[in-house]
Coordinates of C-alpha atoms in Angstrom, one line a residue:
M1 CA 26.7 2.2 38.8
I2 CA 29.9 1.0 40.1
L3 CA 31.4 -2.0 38.2
S4 CA 33.7 -4.9 39.9
S5 CA 36.8 -3.2 41.6
S6 CA 39.0 -6.2 39.9
Y7 CA 37.6 -4.9 36.3
V8 CA 38.0 -1.3 37.5
C9 CA 41.1 -0.4 35.7
R10 CA 40.6 -3.0 32.8
F11 CA 36.6 -2.1 32.1
L12 CA 36.1 1.4 33.1
T13 CA 37.4 4.5 30.8
T14 CA 36.5 7.7 29.3
K15 CA 34.0 8.8 26.5
D16 CA 36.8 9.5 24.0
K17 CA 38.4 6.4 24.9
F18 CA 36.0 4.8 24.7
H19 CA 34.7 6.0 21.1
G20 CA 38.3 5.9 20.0
L21 CA 38.3 2.1 20.6
L22 CA 35.1 1.9 18.7
D23 CA 36.3 4.1 15.7
S24 CA 39.6 2.4 15.6
E25 CA 38.1 -1.2 14.9
S26 CA 35.4 0.5 12.1
Q27 CA 38.1 2.4 10.5
G28 CA 40.1 -1.0 10.1
S29 CA 37.8 -2.8 9.2
K30 CA 36.8 0.0 6.3
R31 CA 40.6 -0.8 5.3
E32 CA 40.1 -4.3 5.1
K33 CA 37.5 -4.1 2.5
A34 CA 38.8 -1.3 0.8
S35 CA 42.1 -3.6 0.5
E36 CA 39.7 -6.5 -1.0
S37 CA 38.2 -4.4 -3.9
D38 CA 41.2 -3.0 -4.8
T39 CA 42.8 -6.7 -5.5
V40 CA 39.5 -6.9 -7.5
D41 CA 39.5 -3.8 -9.4
D42 CA 43.5 -3.8 -10.7
S43 CA 42.4 -4.8 -14.0
K44 CA 39.8 -2.1 -14.4
E45 CA 40.8 1.3 -15.4
T46 CA 41.6 4.0 -12.7
S47 CA 38.7 6.7 -12.5
L48 CA 39.4 10.3 -12.4
E49 CA 35.9 11.2 -10.5
E50 CA 36.0 12.3 -6.9
P51 CA 35.6 9.2 -4.6
E52 CA 31.9 9.8 -3.0
P53 CA 32.0 11.7 0.5
K54 CA 32.0 10.2 3.6
R55 CA 28.6 9.8 5.6
L56 CA 29.1 12.7 7.8
K57 CA 28.2 12.0 11.3
Q58 CA 24.7 13.4 12.1
N59 CA 24.7 17.3 13.4
F60 CA 21.9 20.0 14.4
E61 CA 23.8 22.4 11.9
G62 CA 20.3 22.9 9.5
R63 CA 18.2 23.3 13.0
P64 CA 17.2 26.9 12.8
D65 CA 18.1 27.9 16.4
G66 CA 21.3 25.2 16.1
K67 CA 20.2 23.4 19.5
R68 CA 19.9 19.7 20.0
L69 CA 16.2 18.4 20.2
R70 CA 15.0 17.8 23.3
G71 CA 11.8 16.9 25.0
Q72 CA 9.2 15.2 23.1
N73 CA 11.7 15.5 20.2
K74 CA 8.6 16.7 18.0
S75 CA 10.7 17.8 15.4
R76 CA 12.7 15.1 14.7
P77 CA 13.1 14.2 10.9
H78 CA 10.5 11.8 9.5
T79 CA 11.7 9.8 6.3
K80 CA 8.8 7.8 4.8
P81 CA 10.0 3.8 3.4
T82 CA 9.2 4.9 0.2
A83 CA 11.6 7.2 -0.1
Y84 CA 14.4 4.0 -0.3
D85 CA 12.7 2.7 -3.2
E86 CA 13.7 4.5 -6.2
K87 CA 11.7 2.1 -8.6
R88 CA 9.4 0.1 -7.8
L89 CA 8.2 -3.3 -9.3
C90 CA 4.6 -3.9 -10.0
H91 CA 2.9 -6.6 -7.9
S92 CA 1.7 -7.9 -10.6
I93 CA 4.6 -9.2 -12.6
I94 CA 5.7 -10.4 -9.1
Q95 CA 2.6 -12.3 -8.6
N96 CA 3.3 -13.4 -12.3
K97 CA -0.7 -11.6 -13.7
E98 CA -1.8 -9.1 -15.5
C99 CA -1.6 -5.4 -14.8
P100 CA -4.9 -3.7 -14.3
F101 CA -3.7 -0.8 -14.5
G102 CA -1.8 -1.5 -18.3
A103 CA 0.3 1.4 -19.7
K104 CA -1.2 3.7 -16.9
C105 CA 0.9 1.7 -14.5
F106 CA 2.9 3.9 -11.7
F107 CA 5.7 1.1 -11.5
D108 CA 8.0 -0.8 -13.1
H109 CA 7.0 -3.5 -15.4
D110 CA 10.7 -4.2 -16.9
I111 CA 12.1 -7.0 -15.0
V112 CA 15.6 -7.0 -16.8
K113 CA 16.0 -3.2 -16.2
Y114 CA 14.7 -3.1 -12.7
M115 CA 17.3 -6.0 -11.7
D116 CA 19.5 -4.1 -12.8
S117 CA 18.9 -0.9 -11.2
K118 CA 17.7 -2.9 -7.9
P119 CA 20.3 -2.6 -4.7
P120 CA 22.3 -5.6 -4.3
D121 CA 21.3 -8.5 -2.0
I122 CA 21.8 -8.1 1.2
G123 CA 22.5 -12.1 2.2
E124 CA 22.6 -15.4 0.5
T125 CA 19.8 -17.0 2.3
C126 CA 16.0 -15.5 2.6
H127 CA 14.4 -16.1 6.1
I128 CA 11.1 -16.1 4.9
Y129 CA 11.8 -18.8 1.7
E130 CA 13.8 -21.2 4.2
T131 CA 11.0 -20.8 6.8
F132 CA 7.3 -20.9 4.5
G133 CA 8.7 -22.2 1.5
K134 CA 8.0 -19.5 -0.8
C135 CA 8.6 -15.7 -0.7
A136 CA 5.9 -12.9 -1.3
Y137 CA 7.9 -10.2 -2.7
G138 CA 9.5 -12.5 -5.2
L139 CA 12.0 -10.3 -7.5
S140 CA 11.5 -7.3 -4.9
C141 CA 13.1 -9.2 -2.5
R142 CA 16.5 -8.0 -0.9
F143 CA 17.6 -11.7 -1.0
A144 CA 15.7 -12.8 -4.4
K145 CA 19.4 -14.7 -5.4
A146 CA 18.3 -17.2 -2.9
H147 CA 15.2 -17.7 -4.3
T148 CA 15.4 -16.7 -7.7
T149 CA 16.1 -18.8 -11.2
P150 CA 18.5 -17.8 -13.9
D151 CA 15.5 -16.7 -15.8
F152 CA 13.8 -14.9 -13.0
K153 CA 11.6 -17.3 -11.7
S154 CA 10.6 -17.3 -8.0
M155 CA 11.1 -21.1 -7.1
E156 CA 9.3 -23.0 -3.9
K157 CA 9.3 -25.4 -1.4
A158 CA 6.7 -27.5 -1.7
D159 CA 6.8 -29.5 1.5
L160 CA 7.0 -26.4 3.4
V161 CA 4.4 -24.2 1.6
K162 CA 2.2 -27.7 2.6
V163 CA 2.7 -27.3 6.1
Y164 CA 1.3 -23.4 6.2
E165 CA -1.1 -23.8 3.6
G166 CA -4.6 -22.9 5.6
R167 CA -2.6 -21.3 8.4
T168 CA -3.3 -18.0 9.4
M169 CA -0.2 -16.8 11.5
V170 CA -1.3 -13.5 12.4
K171 CA -5.0 -12.4 13.0
N172 CA -6.9 -9.0 13.0
N173 CA -6.1 -7.7 9.4
M174 CA -8.7 -5.3 8.6
S175 CA -10.7 -6.9 5.5
K176 CA -10.9 -3.9 2.5
E177 CA -14.6 -4.7 2.9
L178 CA -15.1 -3.4 6.5
Q179 CA -12.4 -0.5 5.4
G180 CA -15.0 0.5 3.0
R181 CA -18.0 0.3 5.9
L182 CA -15.9 2.1 8.2
R183 CA -14.5 5.2 5.4
K184 CA -18.8 5.1 4.1
R185 CA -20.2 5.1 7.9
S186 CA -22.3 1.9 6.9
V187 CA -21.2 0.4 9.9
S188 CA -23.8 -0.7 12.4
F189 CA -23.7 -0.4 16.1
E190 CA -26.8 -1.8 17.7
K191 CA -25.3 -2.2 21.5
S192 CA -23.5 1.2 21.2
E193 CA -27.2 3.0 19.9
K194 CA -28.9 1.7 22.7
Y195 CA -26.3 2.3 25.8
L196 CA -26.1 5.5 24.2
K197 CA -30.1 5.7 24.1
T198 CA -30.2 5.5 27.9
L199 CA -27.8 8.1 28.5
S200 CA -29.6 10.6 26.6
D201 CA -32.5 9.6 27.7
N202 CA -31.2 10.2 31.6
K203 CA -30.0 13.6 30.6
D204 CA -33.1 14.7 29.3
K205 CA -34.9 12.9 32.5
G206 CA -32.5 14.9 34.4
A207 CA -32.7 18.5 32.6
Q208 CA -36.8 17.9 33.2
Q209 CA -36.9 17.1 36.5
G210 CA -34.6 20.6 36.9
N211 CA -37.3 21.9 35.4
G212 CA -40.5 20.4 37.8
K213 CA -41.8 18.5 35.0
T214 CA -41.9 14.5 35.6
N215 CA -42.1 12.0 32.5
K216 CA -44.9 9.2 32.4
Q217 CA -44.3 5.7 32.3
P218 CA -44.0 4.7 28.6
A219 CA -46.8 2.1 27.0
P220 CA -45.5 -1.1 27.4
V221 CA -44.6 -2.6 24.0
K222 CA -46.6 -4.9 21.9
T223 CA -45.3 -8.0 21.0
V224 CA -46.0 -10.5 17.8
G225 CA -45.1 -14.1 18.8
P226 CA -43.2 -15.2 21.6
L227 CA -40.8 -13.6 24.1
T228 CA -37.3 -14.9 23.6
D229 CA -34.6 -15.4 26.7
A230 CA -32.1 -13.0 23.8
D231 CA -35.1 -10.1 24.4
V232 CA -34.7 -10.0 28.4
I233 CA -31.7 -11.7 29.7
K234 CA -28.5 -9.5 29.5
L235 CA -25.0 -10.7 29.5
R236 CA -24.0 -11.3 33.3
P237 CA -20.1 -10.5 33.7
C238 CA -19.8 -14.1 35.0
E239 CA -20.9 -15.2 31.7
K240 CA -18.2 -13.3 29.6
K241 CA -14.8 -14.5 28.6
Q242 CA -12.7 -15.3 31.7
V243 CA -9.2 -14.6 31.9
D244 CA -6.4 -16.0 34.7
F245 CA -4.6 -12.5 35.6
Q246 CA -3.4 -14.1 38.8
D247 CA 0.5 -14.6 39.0
K248 CA 1.5 -13.3 35.1
L249 CA 4.2 -11.1 34.1
Y250 CA 2.3 -8.5 31.5
L251 CA 4.4 -7.1 28.7
A252 CA 3.4 -3.5 29.2
P253 CA 1.8 -1.8 25.6
L254 CA 4.9 0.3 24.6
T255 CA 4.0 2.8 21.9
T256 CA 6.4 2.3 18.8
C257 CA 8.8 -0.4 20.6
G258 CA 6.0 -2.9 21.4
N259 CA 5.3 -3.8 18.1
L260 CA 4.5 -7.5 16.9
P261 CA 8.1 -8.7 16.2
F262 CA 9.7 -7.5 19.9
R263 CA 6.2 -8.9 21.4
R264 CA 7.5 -12.2 19.4
V265 CA 10.5 -12.0 21.2
C266 CA 9.4 -11.2 24.9
K267 CA 6.9 -14.8 24.8
R268 CA 10.0 -16.3 23.7
F269 CA 11.2 -15.4 26.9
G270 CA 8.4 -16.4 29.1
A271 CA 5.8 -13.2 28.8
D272 CA 2.6 -14.5 30.0
I273 CA 0.7 -11.5 28.6
T274 CA 1.0 -9.3 25.7
C275 CA -0.6 -6.2 24.8
G276 CA -1.0 -4.4 21.3
E277 CA 0.3 -0.4 21.0
M278 CA -1.8 2.0 22.0
A279 CA -4.4 2.5 19.4
M280 CA -6.8 5.6 19.3
C281 CA -10.2 4.7 18.6
T282 CA -11.6 7.6 16.2
N283 CA -8.6 6.2 13.7
L284 CA -9.5 2.8 14.0
L285 CA -13.6 4.0 13.8
Q286 CA -12.3 6.3 10.2
G287 CA -10.6 2.9 8.8
H288 CA -6.8 4.0 9.1
Q289 CA -4.8 1.3 7.8
S290 CA -1.9 2.2 10.3
E291 CA -4.1 2.2 13.5
W292 CA -5.3 -0.8 12.4
A293 CA -2.0 -2.2 12.2
L294 CA -1.6 -2.0 15.9
L295 CA -4.0 -4.4 16.5
R296 CA -2.1 -7.5 14.6
R297 CA -2.1 -10.4 17.1
H298 CA 0.8 -13.5 16.3
E299 CA -0.5 -16.8 16.5
S300 CA 2.0 -17.4 19.8
E301 CA 0.7 -14.9 21.6
D302 CA -1.8 -16.8 23.7
V303 CA -3.3 -14.0 26.2
F304 CA -3.4 -11.0 24.1
G305 CA -5.2 -7.8 24.7
I306 CA -5.9 -4.3 22.5
Q307 CA -5.5 -0.6 24.6
L308 CA -7.4 1.8 23.4
E309 CA -7.3 5.6 23.6
G310 CA -10.5 8.2 23.8
S311 CA -12.0 10.7 25.6
F312 CA -16.1 10.8 24.8
P313 CA -18.5 7.6 25.9
D314 CA -20.1 7.4 22.5
T315 CA -16.3 6.9 20.4
M316 CA -14.8 4.5 23.2
T317 CA -18.4 2.4 23.1
R318 CA -18.1 2.2 19.5
C319 CA -14.8 1.1 18.9
A320 CA -15.2 -1.6 22.0
E321 CA -18.4 -3.1 19.8
L322 CA -16.4 -2.7 16.5
I323 CA -13.3 -4.4 17.9
N324 CA -15.8 -6.8 19.6
N325 CA -17.4 -8.0 16.3
N326 CA -14.5 -8.1 14.3
T327 CA -11.3 -9.0 16.0
E328 CA -9.7 -12.1 18.3
V329 CA -8.8 -10.6 21.5
D330 CA -9.1 -11.9 25.0
F331 CA -9.3 -8.4 26.5
V332 CA -9.6 -4.6 26.0
D333 CA -8.0 -2.1 28.0
I334 CA -8.1 1.2 28.7
N335 CA -5.4 3.6 28.3
S336 CA -6.4 6.5 31.6
G337 CA -2.2 6.8 31.8
C338 CA -1.1 8.0 28.8
P339 CA 0.9 11.4 29.9
I340 CA 1.8 13.3 26.3
D341 CA 0.2 16.4 25.5
L342 CA -1.4 15.5 22.9
V343 CA -3.6 12.9 24.4
Y344 CA -4.0 14.9 28.0
N345 CA -4.9 18.2 26.4
K346 CA -7.9 16.5 24.5
G347 CA -9.1 14.5 27.8
G348 CA -7.6 11.4 26.8
G349 CA -4.9 9.2 29.2
C350 CA -4.4 10.5 32.3
G351 CA -7.3 13.4 31.7
L352 CA -10.1 10.7 32.3
M353 CA -8.5 10.5 35.9
T354 CA -9.7 14.1 36.8
R355 CA -12.8 13.1 34.3
T356 CA -14.5 10.7 36.4
R357 CA -18.3 11.0 35.1
K358 CA -16.7 10.8 31.6
F359 CA -14.7 8.1 32.7
E360 CA -17.6 6.0 34.3
R361 CA -19.8 6.3 30.9
I362 CA -16.5 5.1 29.0
V363 CA -16.2 2.2 31.3
K364 CA -20.2 1.5 31.5
G365 CA -20.1 1.3 27.8
M366 CA -17.7 -0.8 26.8
N367 CA -18.6 -3.4 29.3
Y368 CA -22.0 -3.1 27.4
V369 CA -20.9 -3.8 24.3
L370 CA -18.0 -6.3 25.2
D371 CA -17.7 -10.4 25.1
V372 CA -14.1 -10.1 27.2
P373 CA -12.9 -8.5 30.1
L374 CA -12.7 -4.8 30.5
T375 CA -9.0 -3.7 32.1
V376 CA -7.9 -0.3 33.2
K377 CA -4.5 1.5 33.0
I378 CA -4.0 4.5 35.5
R379 CA -1.3 6.3 37.3
T380 CA -1.0 7.6 41.2
G381 CA -2.2 10.7 39.5
V382 CA -1.6 13.9 37.3
Q383 CA -0.1 16.3 39.8
E384 CA 3.3 15.1 41.5
K385 CA 2.3 15.4 44.9
S386 CA -1.4 15.0 44.7
N387 CA -2.5 11.1 44.6
I388 CA -5.9 9.9 43.5
A389 CA -5.7 6.4 42.6
H390 CA -6.6 5.4 45.6
K391 CA -10.5 7.5 45.7
L392 CA -10.8 6.0 41.7
I393 CA -10.1 2.3 42.4
P394 CA -13.3 1.7 45.1
E395 CA -15.3 3.1 42.0
M396 CA -14.0 1.9 39.3
K397 CA -14.5 -1.6 41.2
N398 CA -18.8 -0.8 41.0
W399 CA -18.4 0.1 37.6
G400 CA -17.3 -3.2 35.9
V401 CA -13.5 -3.4 35.5
S402 CA -12.0 -6.5 35.5
M403 CA -8.2 -5.7 36.1
I404 CA -6.3 -2.9 37.0
T405 CA -2.7 -1.8 35.9
L406 CA -1.3 0.8 38.6
H407 CA 2.1 3.1 37.1
G408 CA 3.5 4.2 40.6
R409 CA 4.2 7.6 38.7
S410 CA 2.2 10.6 38.3
R411 CA 1.8 12.5 35.2
E412 CA 3.9 15.3 35.8
Q413 CA 6.6 12.9 37.4
R414 CA 7.4 11.0 34.6
Y415 CA 10.4 9.2 35.0
T416 CA 11.8 11.7 37.0
K417 CA 11.8 9.7 40.6
L418 CA 11.2 5.9 41.6
A419 CA 7.7 4.4 41.5
D420 CA 6.2 5.0 44.6
W421 CA 5.3 1.1 45.0
D422 CA 4.1 1.9 49.0
Y423 CA 1.3 3.7 47.5
I424 CA 0.4 0.8 45.0
T425 CA 0.4 -1.7 47.9
T426 CA -2.1 0.8 49.7
C427 CA -4.0 0.5 46.0
A428 CA -4.0 -3.2 45.8
K429 CA -6.0 -3.8 49.0
L430 CA -8.2 -1.3 47.6
A431 CA -8.8 -3.3 44.7
S432 CA -8.9 -6.3 46.0
P433 CA -10.8 -9.1 45.2
I434 CA -9.8 -7.3 41.7
P435 CA -6.8 -7.9 40.1
L436 CA -4.4 -5.1 40.5
F437 CA -1.3 -5.1 38.6
G438 CA 2.2 -3.1 40.0
N439 CA 4.6 -0.9 37.2
G440 CA 7.5 0.3 37.5
D441 CA 11.2 0.3 38.4
I442 CA 11.6 -3.3 37.9
L443 CA 14.9 -4.7 35.9
S444 CA 15.9 -7.8 37.8
Y445 CA 14.2 -10.6 39.4
E446 CA 15.1 -9.4 42.4
D447 CA 13.0 -5.5 42.0
A448 CA 10.2 -8.7 41.0
M449 CA 10.1 -10.7 44.3
K450 CA 10.8 -7.2 46.0
A451 CA 6.9 -6.3 44.3
K452 CA 5.2 -9.6 44.6
E453 CA 5.2 -9.0 48.3
T454 CA 3.5 -6.0 48.1
G455 CA 0.7 -8.1 47.2
V456 CA 0.1 -7.1 44.2
S457 CA -1.9 -9.8 41.2
G458 CA 1.1 -9.7 38.8
I459 CA 3.7 -7.8 37.7
M460 CA 3.5 -5.2 34.0
I461 CA 7.0 -4.7 32.8
A462 CA 8.0 -1.8 30.5
R463 CA 11.2 -0.5 30.1
G464 CA 12.8 -3.6 32.1
A465 CA 11.7 -5.2 28.8
L466 CA 13.2 -3.0 26.4
I467 CA 16.3 -2.8 28.0
K468 CA 16.6 -6.7 28.5
P469 CA 14.0 -8.9 27.2
W470 CA 15.4 -11.9 28.9
I471 CA 14.2 -10.5 31.8
F472 CA 10.5 -13.1 31.9
T473 CA 13.3 -15.9 31.9
E474 CA 15.1 -13.9 34.9
I475 CA 12.3 -13.7 36.9
K476 CA 10.8 -17.5 36.2
E477 CA 14.1 -18.7 36.5
S478 CA 15.4 -16.7 39.9
R479 CA 18.6 -15.6 38.5
H480 CA 20.8 -13.0 37.1
W481 CA 21.6 -14.1 33.3
D482 CA 24.9 -13.1 32.3
I483 CA 24.7 -12.9 28.7
S484 CA 27.1 -12.6 26.2
S485 CA 26.9 -10.2 23.4
S486 CA 26.7 -13.1 21.0
E487 CA 23.5 -14.4 22.4
R488 CA 22.6 -10.4 22.7
L489 CA 22.9 -10.6 18.6
D490 CA 21.4 -13.4 18.0
I491 CA 18.2 -11.5 20.1
L492 CA 18.4 -9.0 17.8
K493 CA 19.2 -11.2 14.3
D494 CA 15.6 -12.9 15.5
F495 CA 13.8 -9.8 16.0
S496 CA 15.4 -9.1 12.4
N497 CA 13.5 -11.9 10.7
F498 CA 10.5 -11.5 12.3
G499 CA 10.6 -8.3 11.4
L500 CA 11.2 -9.4 7.7
E501 CA 8.3 -11.8 8.1
H502 CA 5.5 -8.5 9.5
W503 CA 6.9 -5.7 7.3
G504 CA 8.4 -7.6 4.4
S505 CA 11.7 -8.5 3.1
D506 CA 11.8 -6.0 0.1
T507 CA 13.2 -2.5 0.4
R508 CA 10.6 -0.7 2.3
G509 CA 10.2 -4.2 4.8
V510 CA 13.7 -3.5 5.3
E511 CA 14.3 -0.1 5.9
R512 CA 11.1 -0.3 8.2
T513 CA 12.2 -3.1 10.3
R514 CA 15.8 -1.5 10.9
T515 CA 14.0 1.9 12.0
F516 CA 12.0 -0.1 15.0
L517 CA 15.5 -2.4 15.0
L518 CA 17.4 1.1 15.6
E519 CA 14.5 2.5 18.3
W520 CA 14.8 -0.3 20.1
L521 CA 18.6 -0.4 20.7
S522 CA 18.1 2.9 22.1
F523 CA 17.3 1.0 25.1
L524 CA 19.6 -1.9 24.3
C525 CA 22.1 0.2 24.8
R526 CA 21.7 0.8 28.7
Y527 CA 22.0 -3.0 29.5
I528 CA 25.5 -3.5 31.5
P529 CA 26.6 -7.2 31.4
V530 CA 26.0 -9.2 34.8
G531 CA 29.6 -10.1 34.7
L532 CA 31.2 -6.4 35.4
L533 CA 29.1 -5.5 37.9
E534 CA 30.4 -5.2 41.9
R535 CA 26.7 -4.4 43.1
V536 CA 23.9 -7.1 41.6
P537 CA 21.3 -5.9 40.3
Q538 CA 21.7 -3.1 37.7
K539 CA 19.1 -0.3 38.9
I540 CA 17.0 0.8 36.0
N541 CA 17.0 4.9 37.0
E542 CA 21.5 4.6 37.2
R543 CA 23.2 6.2 34.0
P544 CA 25.5 3.5 32.5
P545 CA 29.2 4.9 32.9
Y546 CA 31.5 4.8 30.0
Y547 CA 33.1 1.0 30.1
M548 CA 35.1 -1.5 27.8
G549 CA 33.6 -4.8 27.0
R550 CA 34.9 -8.0 27.2
N551 CA 34.8 -8.3 23.4
Y552 CA 34.5 -5.5 20.9
L553 CA 31.0 -6.4 19.9
E554 CA 30.2 -6.0 23.6
T555 CA 31.8 -2.7 23.9
L556 CA 29.6 -1.8 20.2
M557 CA 26.6 -2.4 22.4
A558 CA 27.4 -0.7 25.4
S559 CA 27.4 2.9 23.0
Q560 CA 25.1 5.2 23.3
N561 CA 25.7 6.9 19.8
V562 CA 23.2 6.7 17.3
E563 CA 26.0 5.4 14.4
D564 CA 27.5 3.0 16.3
W565 CA 23.5 1.7 16.5
I566 CA 23.3 2.2 12.7
R567 CA 26.2 0.4 12.4
I568 CA 24.8 -3.1 14.2
S569 CA 21.9 -2.9 12.5
E570 CA 24.3 -2.9 9.4
M571 CA 25.2 -6.3 10.2
L572 CA 22.0 -7.2 10.2
L573 CA 20.2 -5.9 7.5
G574 CA 23.3 -4.7 5.1
P575 CA 24.2 -1.4 4.8
V576 CA 21.6 2.2 5.0
P577 CA 20.6 3.8 2.1
K578 CA 22.5 7.3 0.9
N579 CA 19.6 9.0 2.4
F580 CA 19.1 7.4 5.6
E581 CA 18.1 9.4 8.4
F582 CA 17.4 8.6 12.0
L583 CA 17.0 9.8 15.4
P584 CA 15.4 7.8 18.2
K585 CA 12.0 8.6 19.3
H586 CA 12.8 9.4 22.9
K587 CA 16.5 10.8 22.9
A588 CA 17.3 13.5 20.9
N589 CA 21.3 13.9 22.2
S590 CA 22.3 10.6 21.2
Y591 CA 25.3 12.0 19.3
K592 CA 29.4 12.1 20.7

């Protein structure tokens, strides 16, 4: 990336000077805090104990081979949020109820003891309390002093509570009753069984014809009473719920980073269509709470879909019927573009593109049980120099797909080369009149304008939204936004507040919010401010150089070091716990 010639001497720098500036600033702030604490503690006795050891930079010495983790990052550390909560207050105490477990309860019931051992509050105001009038986390909230009386009673703002009374902010939560039925396998799948029976009947008929046998015509079924329309007429495609996909900006379903708080941020900047993270159909059918959490929908998401991954017609059809009957969605998307080995080796994701017969049965089965449009996301192909999407698209039109999204790369290619928009142009013509969305390498409104010239019906944005979520505003207003570091910090504050709403404001919720914030920061650091560029716009495939920002915060946000991301998170969510450890999902060499 080339920076403006007028800024070369002032902004371009080396790796050592870049980290030297950040380290000197952080050490200066630490010294100021230390001097403040010294003035407060002058009257106390001097402790002879050794000071707490400095938190060391993360390294790779504990690994078996001592090497950096690369590739798919399979061995990165996983710390459960429960590890940060040494003592947890019983939920019954928070709600002022009698604990049903009594003396056998594993959680703490002594409020005074709990408050003495609880980590200090992060801030003076609680976002949940100020927004909704009450905080469901009560004394366990990390901002508890803002809504707790001296005698440990929770306060409420009656006017705000009344505003949100009876209002469902987040939909598609799995009920305990449904989870129980799924685990006991007592959920009925009438439509799915009917469709799967036709598949088995056709299979038997083909086998008998191969053996020279023919089936006799079945005798007509006798009916009692009048024959209704529901017995004869099936739901035609034109009678399904319709979604206008034309000229829309579609936020891609992003694993890990495409969570509900992040989608809320993108909706504020103008994303038209949002989709939940990829969900495994088998886990949904088994009632896994963590998988059902991926289906949650915020009230601000006016056009929202769910993306499913699976490799067999029976599980995908049943899962589609389950979603159709128990969630509120505008469309369902089939993931036939996921490149990771875990999915591909089982025949899912990109594997479906080479298993056309199975793919057809999955699409037709899901279409049979759904009352909403069915969409498909594909890649150009599996092998780098062997595109097959142009062969599949005409067939998918006959299968009943409502919309197709094409990522202009193959599975083998990943992100090593640019997306092939010439090939997307060819496929868009083949897909007509079905809408086809193009996806790949869009990081500015100029990239979006060039993409629209190819004849696609709309644009899906993935990494571009992670690097700069305000890209939706730039595209709609046809301008480059030289966003300041303080404005970017405000965006991170919004994400943190949305995360506390979604995951909770207790210790577990705060640390879960921090983890997802850090995952997102590993993409945000790639953004280069427009005011520093000689050539606009920034290209998504070009590696940013080391540069000094126009202020300390802008420089800090440009760091690709995990410790600096943690420092930013501490500005918003307080100090990290002593046993905190983080390694981003997509990048194992984010260290000095």
